[in-house]
């Protein structure tokens, strides 16, 4: 079953609009800043959308500079302090799972990743002792790489994962460039990266959406730089239709904002355009992969190398990531299924040479 749309909201300009959207679309997840939202407001959201997963974010914790200096700090002390802080928010009437550090720099090396695991282990233990659950990790786009990293970082985090209890979630961020979540070259480092997580634990995509800054340098650029509200709704629909069954909720960035740098991400423009409607999310049926697809060369055909394990080195990949066919010059190459051409390129540097990318909805 597909995952319903969820929202990351900071209701600064249009709190009534935000409340109305939540009541109408019944989001899978609401991620909110406690510093920008009242407890009464969150309680009202829960009353209007009782099946929503709520994630409370203390910005002083999530974006604290401490995460960059973890190797110099006591992981147990930090975990206790953060759990204490969230317990105080809970006692003031705020609801939801507590979010630890936001986008921790796990690329800082093996020692950092081990210390980060220790920190997460302690945060979970302290939170559970206070009757709280947590959304842990909240890894940045592209991390851990897994496919390209021969060390495979995921096992390092297992001691923390083993501490998770019912009501805890693994948090991940997934963004995609303007071409969309099914665009050529997106998987598995941006959208769809959660599929590489080896643990059978509930996952929250604690941030997601279109952000061209994920693939080019410069300032963050949201969907409004590149497409119409209708086009972005279709991207969101595509993304949610392809989510792993472990994903229990998403937090699309962003519904309202505090800093106008994020104006081009704002989902209120979807609401104003009249396209943020419940029927869009009621149509979130997964894209069905056909049982069989056509051969790209018709018959007869000769396969020179199959997909999967191979004696030929494709390091750091574990095998051959494709199927190779033999063909004579001038033979027509066919699409394997109906789709939309999304890329035409001549790229000798990567070994692909002349190639065409076709988006089939279920893959490309």
Coordinates of C-alpha atoms in Angstrom, one line a residue:
X1 CA 0.0 0.0 0.0
X2 CA 1.3 3.4 -0.9
X3 CA 2.4 6.0 1.7
X4 CA 0.2 9.0 2.0
X5 CA 1.6 12.5 1.7
X6 CA 3.1 14.1 4.9
X7 CA 4.2 17.6 5.7
X8 CA 7.0 19.5 7.3
X9 CA 5.3 22.7 8.5
X10 CA 6.3 26.0 10.2
X11 CA 2.9 27.8 10.3
X12 CA 4.2 31.4 10.5
X13 CA 2.2 33.3 7.8
X14 CA -1.0 31.2 7.3
X15 CA -1.7 29.1 10.4
X16 CA -5.4 28.8 9.5
X17 CA -4.5 27.5 6.0
X18 CA -2.0 25.0 7.5
X19 CA -4.7 23.7 9.9
X20 CA -7.3 23.4 7.1
X21 CA -4.8 21.5 4.9
X22 CA -4.0 19.1 7.7
X23 CA -7.7 18.4 8.5
X24 CA -8.5 17.9 4.8
X25 CA -5.7 15.7 3.5
X26 CA -5.0 13.7 6.8
X27 CA -1.2 13.6 6.3
X28 CA 0.9 10.5 7.1
X29 CA 3.3 12.6 9.1
X30 CA 3.6 16.1 10.5
X31 CA 7.1 17.4 11.4
X32 CA 7.1 20.7 13.2
X33 CA 9.4 23.0 15.2
X34 CA 8.3 23.3 18.8
X35 CA 9.7 26.9 18.9
X36 CA 7.4 28.0 16.1
X37 CA 4.2 26.1 17.1
X38 CA 2.1 26.1 20.2
X39 CA 1.1 22.9 22.1
X40 CA -2.6 23.8 21.7
X41 CA -2.1 24.1 17.9
X42 CA -0.5 20.7 17.7
X43 CA -3.2 19.1 19.8
X44 CA -5.8 20.6 17.5
X45 CA -4.0 19.1 14.5
X46 CA -4.0 15.7 16.2
X47 CA -7.7 16.0 16.9
X48 CA -8.4 16.8 13.2
X49 CA -6.0 14.1 11.9
X50 CA -5.8 11.3 14.6
X51 CA -3.8 8.8 12.5
X52 CA -1.0 11.2 11.7
X53 CA 2.6 10.5 13.1
X54 CA 3.9 13.7 14.8
X55 CA 7.6 14.5 14.9
X56 CA 8.6 17.4 17.2
X57 CA 11.9 19.1 16.4
X58 CA 13.9 21.2 18.8
X59 CA 15.9 23.4 16.5
X60 CA 18.6 24.0 19.2
X61 CA 19.1 20.2 19.2
X62 CA 18.7 19.3 15.6
X63 CA 21.0 22.0 14.2
X64 CA 23.3 22.3 17.2
X65 CA 27.0 22.8 16.4
X66 CA 27.7 19.9 18.9
X67 CA 27.2 17.3 16.2
X68 CA 30.3 18.6 14.4
X69 CA 32.4 18.1 17.6
X70 CA 31.0 14.8 18.7
X71 CA 34.5 13.1 19.0
X72 CA 35.4 15.6 21.7
X73 CA 32.2 15.2 23.7
X74 CA 30.5 12.7 26.1
X75 CA 27.9 10.8 24.1
X76 CA 26.0 9.7 27.2
X77 CA 25.8 13.3 28.6
X78 CA 24.5 14.6 25.2
X79 CA 21.9 11.8 24.9
X80 CA 20.6 12.5 28.4
X81 CA 20.5 16.3 27.9
X82 CA 18.5 15.9 24.7
X83 CA 16.0 13.5 26.2
X84 CA 15.5 15.8 29.2
X85 CA 14.8 18.7 26.8
X86 CA 12.2 16.8 24.8
X87 CA 10.6 15.5 28.1
X88 CA 10.2 19.2 29.1
X89 CA 8.5 19.9 25.7
X90 CA 6.2 16.9 26.2
X91 CA 5.3 18.1 29.7
X92 CA 4.3 21.4 28.2
X93 CA 1.7 19.6 26.0
X94 CA 3.7 19.0 22.8
X95 CA 3.1 15.6 21.2
X96 CA 5.1 13.3 18.9
X97 CA 8.4 11.4 18.6
X98 CA 11.6 13.4 19.4
X99 CA 14.0 14.1 16.6
X100 CA 17.7 13.9 17.4
X101 CA 20.4 15.6 15.4
X102 CA 19.5 16.7 11.9
X103 CA 21.8 15.6 9.1
X104 CA 24.7 14.5 11.3
X105 CA 28.1 14.6 9.4
X106 CA 28.6 10.8 9.3
X107 CA 31.0 11.3 6.4
X108 CA 33.6 12.5 8.9
X109 CA 35.1 9.0 9.2
X110 CA 34.7 5.6 10.9
X111 CA 35.5 7.0 14.4
X112 CA 32.8 9.6 14.0
X113 CA 30.3 7.0 12.9
X114 CA 31.1 4.8 15.9
X115 CA 30.7 7.7 18.3
X116 CA 27.5 8.8 16.5
X117 CA 26.1 5.2 17.1
X118 CA 27.0 5.6 20.8
X119 CA 25.2 8.9 21.0
X120 CA 22.1 7.5 19.3
X121 CA 22.2 4.4 21.6
X122 CA 22.2 6.7 24.7
X123 CA 19.5 9.1 23.3
X124 CA 17.2 6.2 22.7
X125 CA 17.8 4.7 26.2
X126 CA 17.2 8.0 28.0
X127 CA 14.2 8.8 25.8
X128 CA 12.6 5.4 26.5
X129 CA 13.2 5.9 30.2
X130 CA 11.2 9.1 30.1
X131 CA 8.3 7.6 28.0
X132 CA 9.4 9.1 24.7
X133 CA 10.0 7.6 21.3
X134 CA 12.6 8.9 18.8
X135 CA 13.1 9.5 15.1
X136 CA 16.9 8.7 14.8
X137 CA 19.6 9.2 12.3
X138 CA 17.8 11.8 9.9
X139 CA 20.7 11.2 7.5
X140 CA 21.4 13.8 4.8
X141 CA 20.8 13.2 1.1
X142 CA 23.2 10.6 -0.3
X143 CA 24.5 9.3 3.1
X144 CA 25.3 6.6 3.8
X145 CA 26.3 5.9 0.2
X146 CA 26.3 2.1 0.6
X147 CA 26.5 1.3 -3.1
X148 CA 29.7 3.2 -3.6
X149 CA 31.3 2.8 -0.2
X150 CA 33.1 -0.5 0.0
X151 CA 33.1 -0.3 3.8
X152 CA 29.3 -0.4 3.9
X153 CA 28.5 2.0 6.7
X154 CA 25.1 0.6 7.7
X155 CA 26.4 -2.2 10.0
X156 CA 28.2 0.4 12.2
X157 CA 24.8 1.8 13.3
X158 CA 23.4 -1.6 14.2
X159 CA 23.9 -1.3 18.0
X160 CA 21.6 1.8 18.0
X161 CA 19.1 0.1 15.7
X162 CA 18.9 -2.8 18.0
X163 CA 17.9 -0.4 20.8
X164 CA 14.8 0.8 18.9
X165 CA 11.4 0.0 20.4
X166 CA 7.8 0.1 19.0
X167 CA 7.1 3.8 18.2
X168 CA 10.7 4.6 17.1
X169 CA 11.6 5.4 13.5
X170 CA 14.7 5.6 11.3
X171 CA 14.7 9.0 9.7
X172 CA 16.1 9.7 6.2
X173 CA 16.1 12.7 3.9
X174 CA 15.3 12.2 0.2
X175 CA 15.3 15.0 -2.4
X176 CA 15.3 15.0 -6.2
X177 CA 16.4 17.4 -8.9
X178 CA 14.0 19.3 -11.2
X179 CA 13.6 16.3 -13.5
X180 CA 11.7 14.5 -10.8
X181 CA 11.9 11.4 -8.5
X182 CA 11.9 9.0 -11.5
X183 CA 14.5 11.0 -13.5
X184 CA 17.5 9.3 -14.9
X185 CA 20.4 9.1 -12.4
X186 CA 18.3 9.9 -9.3
X187 CA 18.4 6.5 -7.7
X188 CA 19.7 5.4 -5.3
X189 CA 21.5 8.4 -3.9
X190 CA 18.7 10.9 -3.7
X191 CA 15.1 9.7 -4.0
X192 CA 14.6 6.0 -3.3
X193 CA 17.7 5.8 -1.1
X194 CA 15.7 4.3 1.8
X195 CA 15.6 1.0 -0.1
X196 CA 19.3 0.5 0.7
X197 CA 18.7 0.6 4.4
X198 CA 19.1 -3.1 5.5
X199 CA 17.1 -2.9 8.7
X200 CA 13.4 -4.0 8.9
X201 CA 12.4 -1.0 11.0
X202 CA 9.8 1.6 10.4
X203 CA 11.1 4.5 8.4
X204 CA 10.1 8.2 8.2
X205 CA 11.3 10.2 5.3
X206 CA 11.7 13.2 7.6
X207 CA 12.4 15.6 4.7
X208 CA 11.7 15.2 1.0
X209 CA 10.9 17.2 -2.1
X210 CA 12.4 18.9 -5.1
X211 CA 15.7 20.7 -4.4
X212 CA 18.0 21.3 -7.3
X213 CA 20.9 22.1 -4.9
X214 CA 21.2 18.4 -4.4
X215 CA 22.9 18.1 -7.8
X216 CA 24.4 21.5 -8.4
X217 CA 26.3 24.0 -6.3
X218 CA 24.7 27.3 -5.2
X219 CA 21.7 28.3 -3.3
X220 CA 18.8 26.0 -2.6
X221 CA 16.2 26.1 -5.4
X222 CA 12.8 24.6 -4.8
X223 CA 10.1 23.4 -7.2
X224 CA 8.7 26.9 -8.0
X225 CA 11.9 27.7 -9.9
X226 CA 11.2 25.0 -12.4
X227 CA 7.6 23.9 -12.7
X228 CA 3.9 24.6 -12.3
X229 CA 1.9 23.5 -9.2
X230 CA 0.3 20.8 -11.3
X231 CA 3.7 19.4 -12.4
X232 CA 5.0 19.3 -8.8
X233 CA 1.9 17.5 -7.5
X234 CA 2.6 14.9 -10.1
X235 CA 6.2 14.6 -8.9
X236 CA 5.0 14.2 -5.3
X237 CA 2.5 11.6 -6.5
X238 CA 5.1 9.6 -8.3
X239 CA 7.5 9.7 -5.4
X240 CA 4.9 8.5 -2.9
X241 CA 3.7 5.7 -5.2
X242 CA 7.1 4.1 -5.2
X243 CA 7.9 4.1 -1.5
X244 CA 9.1 1.0 0.3
X245 CA 6.5 -0.6 2.6
X246 CA 8.7 0.2 5.6
X247 CA 8.0 4.0 5.1
X248 CA 5.2 5.0 7.4
X249 CA 5.3 8.7 6.7
X250 CA 6.9 11.6 4.8
X251 CA 7.6 15.2 5.6
X252 CA 7.5 17.2 2.4
X253 CA 9.6 20.3 2.6
X254 CA 7.9 22.8 3.3
X255 CA 4.5 24.1 4.3
X256 CA 5.0 27.8 5.2
X257 CA 8.4 28.9 6.5
X258 CA 10.3 31.3 8.8
X259 CA 13.1 32.2 6.4
X260 CA 12.1 33.5 2.9
X261 CA 15.1 31.7 1.4
X262 CA 12.7 28.7 1.4
X263 CA 9.9 30.5 -0.5
X264 CA 10.4 28.5 -3.7
X265 CA 9.7 25.3 -1.7
X266 CA 6.5 26.5 -0.1
X267 CA 3.5 24.2 -0.6
X268 CA 1.0 27.0 0.1
X269 CA 1.3 27.8 -3.6
X270 CA -0.1 24.4 -4.3
X271 CA -3.1 25.1 -2.1
X272 CA -3.6 28.6 -3.7
X273 CA -3.6 26.9 -7.1
X274 CA -6.2 24.5 -6.0
X275 CA -4.2 21.3 -6.7
X276 CA -3.5 20.2 -3.1
X277 CA -6.7 18.1 -3.0
X278 CA -7.5 14.8 -1.3
X279 CA -8.3 13.0 -4.6
X280 CA -4.6 13.4 -5.6
X281 CA -3.5 11.3 -2.7
X282 CA -6.5 8.9 -3.0
X283 CA -5.1 8.0 -6.4
X284 CA -1.7 7.0 -5.0
X285 CA -1.6 3.5 -6.4
X286 CA 1.9 2.1 -6.9
X287 CA 3.2 2.0 -10.4
X288 CA 2.9 -1.6 -11.5
X289 CA 6.0 -3.2 -13.0
X290 CA 5.0 -5.4 -15.9
X291 CA 5.6 -9.1 -15.6
X292 CA 7.4 -9.1 -18.9
X293 CA 8.9 -6.3 -21.0
X294 CA 9.8 -6.4 -24.7
X295 CA 13.4 -7.0 -25.9
X296 CA 15.1 -3.9 -27.1
X297 CA 16.2 -5.5 -30.3
X298 CA 13.3 -7.8 -31.1
X299 CA 14.0 -11.4 -32.2
X300 CA 16.5 -13.0 -32.7
X301 CA 18.7 -11.5 -30.0
X302 CA 22.1 -12.5 -28.5
X303 CA 22.8 -11.6 -24.9
X304 CA 26.6 -11.1 -24.4
X305 CA 26.4 -10.5 -20.6
X306 CA 23.6 -10.9 -18.1
X307 CA 22.6 -8.7 -15.2
X308 CA 24.1 -9.6 -11.8
X309 CA 27.2 -11.3 -10.4
X310 CA 30.1 -11.4 -12.8
X311 CA 33.7 -12.5 -12.8
X312 CA 34.5 -9.2 -14.5
X313 CA 35.3 -6.5 -11.9
X314 CA 32.8 -3.7 -11.5
X315 CA 34.2 -2.5 -8.2
X316 CA 32.9 -1.1 -6.0
X317 CA 29.6 -2.6 -7.4
X318 CA 29.1 -6.3 -6.7
X319 CA 28.3 -7.3 -10.2
X320 CA 27.2 -6.2 -13.7
X321 CA 24.4 -3.5 -13.4
X322 CA 22.8 -4.2 -16.7
X323 CA 22.2 -6.6 -19.6
X324 CA 24.3 -6.4 -22.7
X325 CA 23.0 -7.3 -26.2
X326 CA 24.9 -7.9 -29.4
X327 CA 23.7 -6.0 -32.5
X328 CA 25.0 -5.1 -36.0
X329 CA 25.4 -1.6 -37.1
X330 CA 22.1 -0.1 -38.3
X331 CA 19.8 -2.4 -36.4
X332 CA 16.9 -0.6 -34.9
X333 CA 16.8 -0.3 -31.0
X334 CA 13.3 -0.4 -29.5
X335 CA 11.8 0.9 -26.3
X336 CA 11.0 -2.1 -23.9
X337 CA 7.7 -0.5 -22.9
X338 CA 5.6 2.7 -23.3
X339 CA 7.1 5.7 -21.7
X340 CA 8.3 9.3 -22.1
X341 CA 11.8 10.2 -23.4
X342 CA 13.5 12.0 -20.5
X343 CA 17.1 12.1 -21.7
X344 CA 19.0 12.1 -25.0
X345 CA 22.8 12.3 -24.7
X346 CA 26.2 11.4 -26.2
X347 CA 28.5 10.8 -23.3
X348 CA 31.7 9.0 -24.1
X349 CA 33.3 10.0 -20.8
X350 CA 31.1 7.6 -18.7
X351 CA 31.1 4.8 -21.2
X352 CA 27.4 5.1 -22.1
X353 CA 28.1 6.8 -25.4
X354 CA 25.0 7.7 -27.3
X355 CA 22.0 6.8 -25.2
X356 CA 18.3 7.6 -24.7
X357 CA 16.6 7.5 -21.2
X358 CA 12.9 6.6 -21.1
X359 CA 10.7 7.1 -18.0
X360 CA 8.2 4.3 -17.8
X361 CA 6.7 5.4 -14.4
X362 CA 7.8 2.1 -12.7
X363 CA 11.4 2.7 -13.7
X364 CA 13.5 3.9 -16.6

